[in-house]
Coordinates of C-alpha atoms and ligand atoms in Angstrom, one line a residue:
M1 CA 0.4 -0.2 -0.2
V2 CA 1.1 3.1 -0.6
A3 CA 2.4 5.7 2.0
A4 CA 1.2 8.7 1.2
Q5 CA 2.3 11.4 4.3
V6 CA 4.1 9.9 7.8
A7 CA 3.8 11.2 10.8
G8 CA 7.7 13.0 11.0
K9 CA 9.7 12.9 14.4
N10 CA 7.6 15.9 16.2
G11 CA 4.4 15.0 14.7
A12 CA 4.6 16.6 11.5
A13 CA 4.1 15.1 8.4
T14 CA 6.5 14.8 5.9
H15 CA 6.7 12.8 2.4
S16 CA 7.8 9.5 1.5
A17 CA 11.1 9.2 -0.5
M18 CA 8.2 7.9 -3.4
D19 CA 6.6 11.1 -3.3
R20 CA 9.2 13.7 -3.5
Y21 CA 10.3 11.6 -6.7
V22 CA 7.0 12.6 -8.2
E23 CA 7.0 15.8 -7.2
R24 CA 10.9 16.0 -8.4
V25 CA 9.7 14.7 -11.0
G26 CA 7.2 17.8 -11.9
L27 CA 3.6 15.1 -11.4
G28 CA 3.3 16.6 -7.7
D29 CA 0.6 18.9 -8.5
V30 CA -0.9 15.5 -10.2
W31 CA -0.9 13.4 -7.4
E32 CA -1.9 15.7 -5.0
K33 CA -5.4 15.5 -6.8
V34 CA -5.9 11.7 -7.0
R35 CA -4.4 11.5 -3.0
A36 CA -7.7 13.4 -2.9
G37 CA -10.2 11.6 -5.1
A38 CA -10.1 14.8 -7.3
R39 CA -11.2 14.2 -10.7
L40 CA -7.8 14.8 -13.8
S41 CA -8.3 16.8 -16.2
Y42 CA -8.6 16.5 -20.1
D43 CA -4.8 18.4 -19.6
D44 CA -3.4 16.4 -17.6
G45 CA -4.1 12.6 -19.1
V46 CA -2.4 14.9 -22.0
R47 CA 0.9 15.4 -19.4
L48 CA 1.1 12.3 -17.6
Y49 CA 1.2 11.0 -21.2
E50 CA 4.1 13.9 -21.9
S51 CA 6.3 12.3 -19.0
Q52 CA 8.5 9.1 -19.4
E53 CA 8.5 8.9 -15.6
V54 CA 6.3 5.5 -16.0
T55 CA 7.4 4.2 -12.8
A56 CA 5.8 7.6 -11.1
I57 CA 2.9 6.9 -12.9
G58 CA 1.9 3.9 -11.7
Y59 CA 2.5 4.3 -9.0
M60 CA 0.0 7.1 -9.1
A61 CA -1.9 4.4 -10.9
N62 CA -1.5 1.3 -8.4
F63 CA -2.5 3.8 -5.4
V64 CA -6.3 4.0 -6.9
R65 CA -5.8 0.3 -8.1
E66 CA -5.7 -0.8 -4.5
Q67 CA -7.8 2.2 -2.7
R68 CA -10.6 0.2 -4.9
H69 CA -9.5 -3.7 -5.4
G70 CA -6.5 -3.9 -1.8
D71 CA -4.4 -7.4 -3.6
L72 CA -6.7 -8.4 -5.5
A73 CA -6.5 -9.3 -9.2
Y74 CA -9.7 -11.2 -10.8
F75 CA -9.4 -13.5 -13.8
V76 CA -11.7 -15.4 -15.2
R77 CA -12.0 -19.0 -17.2
N78 CA -13.4 -18.0 -20.7
Q79 CA -13.6 -19.3 -24.0
H80 CA -13.5 -16.9 -27.1
I81 CA -15.6 -18.0 -30.1
N82 CA -15.3 -15.7 -33.3
Y83 CA -18.6 -16.8 -35.8
T84 CA -17.4 -15.6 -38.9
N85 CA -14.5 -13.6 -39.7
I86 CA -16.4 -12.5 -43.5
C87 CA -16.5 -8.5 -42.4
A88 CA -17.5 -5.5 -45.3
K89 CA -15.8 -2.9 -43.2
D90 CA -11.8 -3.2 -44.3
C91 CA -10.9 -2.2 -41.3
K92 CA -6.9 -1.5 -42.2
F93 CA -5.8 -2.7 -38.5
C94 CA -7.8 -5.6 -39.0
S95 CA -5.3 -8.7 -39.9
F96 CA -8.8 -11.5 -39.0
Y97 CA -10.7 -10.5 -41.7
A98 CA -10.8 -13.0 -45.1
K99 CA -9.7 -10.8 -48.1
K100 CA -9.8 -11.8 -50.9
K101 CA -6.1 -11.8 -51.8
N102 CA -3.8 -13.3 -48.9
G103 CA -5.1 -13.6 -45.6
P104 CA -7.4 -16.2 -43.8
K105 CA -9.4 -18.1 -45.4
A106 CA -13.7 -16.9 -45.4
Y107 CA -15.6 -18.5 -42.7
E108 CA -19.3 -18.8 -41.1
L109 CA -19.9 -20.7 -37.9
D110 CA -23.4 -22.0 -38.0
V111 CA -25.6 -23.1 -35.2
D112 CA -24.2 -26.7 -34.9
A113 CA -20.4 -25.8 -35.4
I114 CA -20.9 -23.1 -31.8
R115 CA -22.3 -26.2 -30.2
Q116 CA -18.7 -28.2 -30.9
R117 CA -17.0 -25.3 -30.0
V118 CA -18.6 -24.7 -26.8
R119 CA -18.7 -28.7 -26.5
Q120 CA -15.0 -28.9 -26.7
Y121 CA -14.0 -27.5 -22.7
R122 CA -17.2 -29.3 -21.7
D123 CA -15.1 -30.0 -18.8
V124 CA -13.2 -27.1 -18.6
P125 CA -16.0 -24.8 -15.7
I126 CA -15.9 -21.7 -17.9
T127 CA -18.0 -19.4 -16.7
E128 CA -18.1 -16.9 -19.8
I129 CA -18.4 -16.8 -23.8
H130 CA -16.4 -15.0 -25.4
M131 CA -18.5 -13.9 -28.8
V132 CA -17.8 -11.1 -31.3
G133 CA -17.3 -11.8 -35.6
G134 CA -16.9 -9.9 -38.5
I135 CA -20.4 -7.5 -39.9
N136 CA -21.2 -10.4 -42.4
P137 CA -24.3 -8.7 -44.7
R138 CA -25.2 -12.6 -45.0
L139 CA -26.3 -13.2 -41.5
P140 CA -29.8 -12.9 -40.7
Y141 CA -31.5 -11.9 -37.8
Q142 CA -32.8 -15.5 -37.1
Y143 CA -28.8 -16.8 -36.8
Y144 CA -28.3 -14.3 -33.9
L145 CA -30.8 -15.7 -31.3
D146 CA -30.3 -18.9 -32.6
I147 CA -25.9 -18.7 -32.1
V148 CA -26.7 -17.1 -28.1
R149 CA -29.5 -19.8 -27.5
A150 CA -27.6 -22.6 -28.5
I151 CA -24.7 -21.9 -25.7
K152 CA -26.9 -20.8 -23.2
E153 CA -28.7 -24.1 -24.1
E154 CA -25.1 -25.9 -23.9
R155 CA -24.0 -23.9 -20.7
P156 CA -26.6 -22.8 -18.7
N157 CA -24.4 -21.2 -16.1
A158 CA -21.9 -19.0 -18.5
T159 CA -22.9 -15.3 -19.4
V160 CA -23.0 -15.1 -22.8
K161 CA -21.3 -11.8 -23.6
A162 CA -20.9 -11.0 -27.4
F163 CA -21.6 -8.7 -30.0
T164 CA -20.0 -5.7 -30.2
M165 CA -21.6 -2.1 -30.6
I166 CA -21.3 -2.2 -34.2
E167 CA -22.5 -6.1 -34.8
L168 CA -26.1 -5.0 -32.9
Q169 CA -26.3 -2.0 -35.5
Q170 CA -26.1 -4.7 -37.6
I171 CA -28.4 -6.9 -36.3
A172 CA -30.4 -4.5 -36.0
R173 CA -30.4 -3.1 -39.5
V174 CA -30.8 -6.9 -40.6
A175 CA -33.6 -6.9 -38.2
E176 CA -35.3 -4.4 -39.3
K177 CA -36.1 -3.2 -35.7
P178 CA -35.4 -0.3 -33.5
L179 CA -31.9 -1.2 -31.5
R180 CA -33.7 -0.9 -28.5
E181 CA -35.5 -4.0 -28.8
V182 CA -33.3 -6.2 -30.6
I183 CA -31.7 -6.0 -27.3
L184 CA -34.0 -7.1 -25.5
E185 CA -34.5 -10.3 -28.1
L186 CA -31.3 -10.7 -28.2
M187 CA -31.3 -10.5 -24.0
D188 CA -34.6 -12.9 -24.2
H189 CA -32.1 -15.0 -25.4
G190 CA -29.6 -15.8 -23.3
L191 CA -27.6 -12.6 -24.1
G192 CA -25.8 -11.4 -20.8
A193 CA -23.3 -8.8 -21.7
L194 CA -20.9 -7.1 -23.9
P195 CA -18.2 -7.7 -24.6
G196 CA -16.1 -3.8 -25.5
G197 CA -14.0 -4.4 -28.5
G198 CA -15.2 -2.0 -31.9
A199 CA -14.8 1.6 -29.7
E200 CA -11.3 2.6 -31.5
V201 CA -9.6 5.4 -31.2
L202 CA -13.2 8.1 -30.5
T203 CA -11.9 10.2 -32.5
P204 CA -13.0 11.9 -35.8
R205 CA -9.7 11.6 -37.1
V206 CA -8.4 7.9 -36.5
H207 CA -12.0 7.3 -37.8
E208 CA -12.2 8.3 -40.8
E209 CA -8.1 7.1 -41.3
L210 CA -8.6 3.7 -40.4
Y211 CA -12.0 2.6 -39.7
K212 CA -14.8 5.0 -42.0
K213 CA -16.8 2.7 -43.0
K214 CA -18.0 1.6 -39.0
L215 CA -19.7 3.9 -36.1
D216 CA -18.2 6.1 -35.4
W217 CA -17.2 8.1 -31.6
R218 CA -21.2 10.4 -30.9
D219 CA -22.7 6.1 -33.1
W220 CA -21.1 4.0 -30.7
L221 CA -21.5 5.8 -27.5
D222 CA -25.0 6.2 -28.5
T223 CA -25.3 2.7 -29.0
A224 CA -23.6 2.3 -25.9
R225 CA -26.4 4.1 -24.3
V226 CA -29.0 2.1 -25.3
A227 CA -28.1 -1.2 -24.3
H228 CA -26.7 0.6 -20.7
S229 CA -30.4 2.0 -20.4
V230 CA -31.7 -1.7 -20.8
G231 CA -29.1 -3.3 -18.1
L232 CA -27.2 -4.5 -19.8
K233 CA -23.6 -4.0 -18.9
S234 CA -20.8 -3.7 -21.3
N235 CA -17.3 -3.4 -20.9
A236 CA -14.7 -0.6 -23.7
T237 CA -11.4 -1.0 -25.1
M238 CA -9.6 1.7 -26.6
L239 CA -6.8 0.1 -29.4
Y240 CA -3.5 2.0 -29.3
G241 CA -0.4 2.0 -30.7
H242 CA -1.1 2.7 -35.2
I243 CA -1.5 6.2 -35.9
E244 CA -3.3 8.3 -33.0
T245 CA -1.6 10.4 -31.0
L246 CA -1.5 10.9 -27.0
P247 CA -3.5 13.4 -26.9
E248 CA -6.1 11.7 -29.0
R249 CA -5.7 8.1 -26.2
V250 CA -6.6 11.4 -23.7
E251 CA -10.1 12.2 -25.6
H252 CA -11.3 9.0 -25.8
F253 CA -10.6 8.6 -22.1
V254 CA -12.5 11.6 -22.0
R255 CA -15.9 10.3 -24.3
L256 CA -16.3 6.5 -22.0
R257 CA -15.4 8.6 -18.8
E258 CA -18.5 11.3 -19.8
L259 CA -20.7 7.9 -20.6
Q260 CA -20.0 6.6 -17.8
D261 CA -20.9 9.8 -15.7
E262 CA -24.1 9.1 -17.5
T263 CA -25.1 5.3 -17.5
Q264 CA -22.6 3.2 -15.1
G265 CA -23.2 0.4 -17.3
F266 CA -19.2 -0.4 -18.0
L267 CA -17.7 -2.3 -16.2
T268 CA -13.8 -2.8 -17.2
F269 CA -11.8 -0.6 -19.7
I270 CA -8.9 -2.8 -21.5
P271 CA -7.0 -0.6 -24.0
L272 CA -5.5 -3.3 -26.8
S273 CA -2.1 -2.9 -27.9
F274 CA -2.7 -3.3 -31.8
D275 CA -0.9 -6.0 -33.8
P276 CA 0.6 -5.3 -37.1
Q277 CA 1.4 -8.4 -38.8
N278 CA -0.6 -8.4 -41.8
T279 CA -2.4 -5.7 -41.3
E280 CA -2.9 -2.6 -43.8
L281 CA 0.1 -1.4 -41.2
S282 CA 2.9 -4.2 -41.2
H283 CA 5.0 -1.1 -41.0
V284 CA 3.9 0.3 -37.6
A285 CA 6.5 -1.1 -34.6
R286 CA 4.3 -2.8 -32.3
S287 CA 4.0 -0.6 -28.6
T288 CA 6.3 -1.4 -26.0
G289 CA 6.8 -3.0 -22.1
A290 CA 6.6 1.1 -21.5
D291 CA 4.1 2.0 -23.5
D292 CA 1.3 -0.6 -22.3
L293 CA 2.2 0.4 -19.0
K294 CA 1.4 3.5 -19.5
T295 CA -1.3 3.4 -21.0
I296 CA -2.9 0.7 -18.2
A297 CA -1.9 3.7 -15.8
I298 CA -3.0 6.3 -17.3
A299 CA -6.1 4.5 -17.6
R300 CA -6.2 4.1 -14.3
L301 CA -6.1 7.7 -13.5
M302 CA -8.0 9.3 -15.9
L303 CA -11.4 7.0 -16.0
D304 CA -12.0 7.2 -12.7
N305 CA -15.8 5.6 -12.8
F306 CA -14.9 2.3 -14.1
P307 CA -14.8 -0.3 -11.7
H308 CA -11.8 -2.0 -13.7
V309 CA -8.8 -1.9 -16.0
K310 CA -7.7 -5.3 -17.4
A311 CA -4.5 -5.9 -18.6
F312 CA -4.7 -8.2 -21.5
W313 CA -2.3 -11.3 -21.5
M314 CA -2.5 -12.0 -25.6
M315 CA -1.9 -8.9 -26.1
I316 CA 0.8 -7.4 -23.9
T317 CA 2.7 -10.9 -23.2
P318 CA 1.9 -12.3 -19.9
P319 CA 5.2 -10.5 -18.2
V320 CA 4.3 -7.5 -19.2
A321 CA 0.7 -8.1 -17.6
Q322 CA 2.1 -9.1 -14.8
F323 CA 3.4 -6.1 -14.4
A324 CA 0.0 -4.5 -15.3
L325 CA -1.1 -6.1 -11.8
R326 CA 1.4 -2.9 -10.4
Y327 CA 0.6 -0.4 -12.0
G328 CA -3.5 0.2 -12.3
A329 CA -4.8 -2.7 -13.7
D330 CA -6.9 -5.0 -11.6
D331 CA -7.7 -8.4 -14.3
I332 CA -5.4 -10.2 -16.6
D333 CA -8.8 -11.6 -18.9
G334 CA -9.0 -15.7 -19.1
T335 CA -8.1 -18.5 -20.0
I336 CA -9.6 -17.7 -23.6
M337 CA -9.0 -20.6 -25.4
N338 CA -8.4 -19.6 -28.9
Y339 CA -7.7 -15.8 -29.8
E340 CA -8.7 -15.6 -33.4
I341 CA -8.9 -11.7 -33.7
T342 CA -4.7 -11.6 -34.3
H343 CA -1.8 -13.2 -34.8
V344 CA -4.2 -15.6 -37.6
I345 CA -1.6 -16.5 -39.4
D346 CA 1.2 -17.6 -36.6
P347 CA -0.2 -20.9 -35.2
S348 CA 3.0 -20.9 -33.3
T349 CA 1.3 -18.3 -30.5
R350 CA 0.6 -18.6 -27.6
Q351 CA -3.5 -18.6 -27.9
S352 CA -4.5 -19.6 -23.8
L353 CA -3.2 -20.3 -21.1
S354 CA -4.6 -22.5 -17.6
M355 CA -5.9 -21.4 -15.0
E356 CA -2.3 -22.8 -13.1
Q357 CA -0.8 -20.5 -14.8
L358 CA -3.0 -17.8 -14.4
L359 CA -2.9 -18.3 -10.8
A360 CA 0.9 -18.6 -10.4
M361 CA 1.9 -15.0 -12.9
I362 CA -1.5 -13.7 -10.2
R363 CA 0.7 -14.5 -7.6
E364 CA 4.5 -14.3 -8.6
A365 CA 3.1 -10.6 -9.3
G366 CA 2.2 -10.4 -5.1
R367 CA -1.4 -10.3 -5.5
V368 CA -3.7 -12.8 -4.7
P369 CA -6.4 -14.2 -7.4
V370 CA -9.6 -13.9 -7.8
E371 CA -11.5 -16.3 -10.1
R372 CA -14.6 -14.0 -11.2
D373 CA -17.1 -15.0 -13.4
A374 CA -18.5 -12.4 -16.5
L375 CA -20.1 -9.4 -14.8
Y376 CA -17.4 -9.7 -12.1
N377 CA -19.6 -12.2 -9.7
V378 CA -16.8 -14.1 -7.8
V379 CA -17.5 -17.3 -8.0
H380 CA -13.5 -18.8 -6.0
R381 CA -11.7 -17.0 -4.0
W382 CA -8.0 -19.1 -5.1
D383 CA -5.5 -18.1 -2.0
V384 CA -9.1 -18.5 0.6
E385 CA -10.6 -21.1 0.1
A386 CA -10.1 -25.2 -0.1
P387 CA -10.2 -26.1 -4.1
P388 CA -14.3 -25.9 -4.8
A389 CA -15.2 -30.2 -4.9
P390 CA -15.2 -31.4 -8.7
R391 CA -18.2 -31.0 -10.2
T392 CA -20.1 -34.1 -9.3
T393 CA -22.9 -33.3 -12.6
A394 CA -21.2 -33.4 -15.8
L395 CA -22.6 -30.7 -18.4
P396 CA -24.6 -32.3 -21.1
V397 CA -23.6 -34.0 -23.8
L398 CA -25.0 -33.6 -27.0
S399 CA -23.8 -35.8 -29.2
Ligands
LIG1 O1 -12.6 -4.4 -31.9 C1 -8.3 -5.4 -34.5 C2 -9.0 -4.7 -32.0 C3 -11.2 -6.0 -31.1 C4 -6.1 -5.9 -34.3 O2 -14.7 -7.1 -23.5 C5 -6.6 -5.6 -33.1 O3 -13.4 -8.6 -22.1 C6 -5.1 -5.7 -31.7 O4 -12.3 -6.4 -28.1 N1 -4.0 -6.2 -33.1 C7 -12.1 -7.1 -30.4 N2 -6.5 -4.9 -31.3 C8 -10.8 -8.1 -29.1 C9 -12.5 -7.5 -28.2 C10 -12.2 -7.7 -26.7 C11 -10.1 -8.8 -26.6 C12 -10.6 -8.8 -24.9 C13 -11.4 -8.9 -24.1 C14 -12.5 -8.0 -24.1 C15 -13.2 -7.6 -23.4 C16 -12.8 -7.4 -25.7 O5 -10.2 -6.1 -30.9 C17 -11.2 -4.9 -32.0 C18 -10.2 -4.3 -32.6 O6 -10.5 -2.9 -31.4 N3 -8.2 -5.4 -33.2 N4 -6.8 -5.9 -34.9 C19 -5.0 -5.6 -34.1 N5 -4.6 -5.9 -34.9

């Protein structure tokens, strides 16, 4: 825990060495605000990004993280499913969608194939199924309802966390119904939460240059607002490390924070480090560990109304995710099982971690592992409670 101020011999408050260091590097006024629980401004955010003092920024973010979550670090036993890689949006940063020349082969998983994917991990007590896909104009409304229902039938106790804001808009389009009605129908079929994808960088310039066929910042936020208004929780991501400027990242935080003030519908913020392999931006260098940690830390400091900040180990590597647990993050995502959004051409890349590996990662970082579900209900406190008894009733075996 942070020793913000300690009493000196004569009883007067003295500053710890870390406080003096934060002041010396010119961030004393930001630290004052953080300690007082005051909101950081856009300018504060930009100043933090301009500073090279990652340790000072991390120290402040860790203070906030420990105030909120103490030593706890969350993970989830989850499975990712991507139902189609056919996509009409041509985003320049994407290596996942099927292209006419050189690229992944087009696929669409039908309802049975989705069931098979879920059954593949029948013996693992997964509590979250994360499902997203491309904007595939061929898929009818009924398909989306059916795949959500099929997952729920296969795994009644797992939360189906599916469809980004742009997918929801596409589903409403093919349904020819108002968005709100479609979301309610999906919820009726078993949709339990929304993932945070598709936000990219919520600024007009980045939208225009990289993903102009998808929702712009206003439409992304408006869609989230509707989802939150019917009680659906969602996450929010930021894809960083491509053409965006540092002030644009801060703009992104401020826009998310404003909507969160209004709806309180966001659970977790997830910075996604851009992977340039096999994209139209393959000349861009990958983000550095310092940038990853700084981004996690600044997100924790700026997004004062977000309950959680996730270090997505898949994108920043497990070692950096471990450090992130001391730089503002309180969550490292989960087992994943199979991730197709990036690295699809490189099958050697690690696509899943076992629960034991996640536990070891968290413990080694000096944190206390807590298994959670998609909505942050505690599933198990691993170092506090005895391991759960092995399951006696098997999941349904459907041929
Ligand atoms: O929206 C696309 C990103 C997102 C690349 O909510 C890329 O818990 C890096 O949203 N390099 C989908 N990223 C993934 C996503 C997500 C992931 C983990 C957890 C959660 C959650 C959500 O992936 C897309 C896009 O921003 N993406 N291409 C790329 N080349």
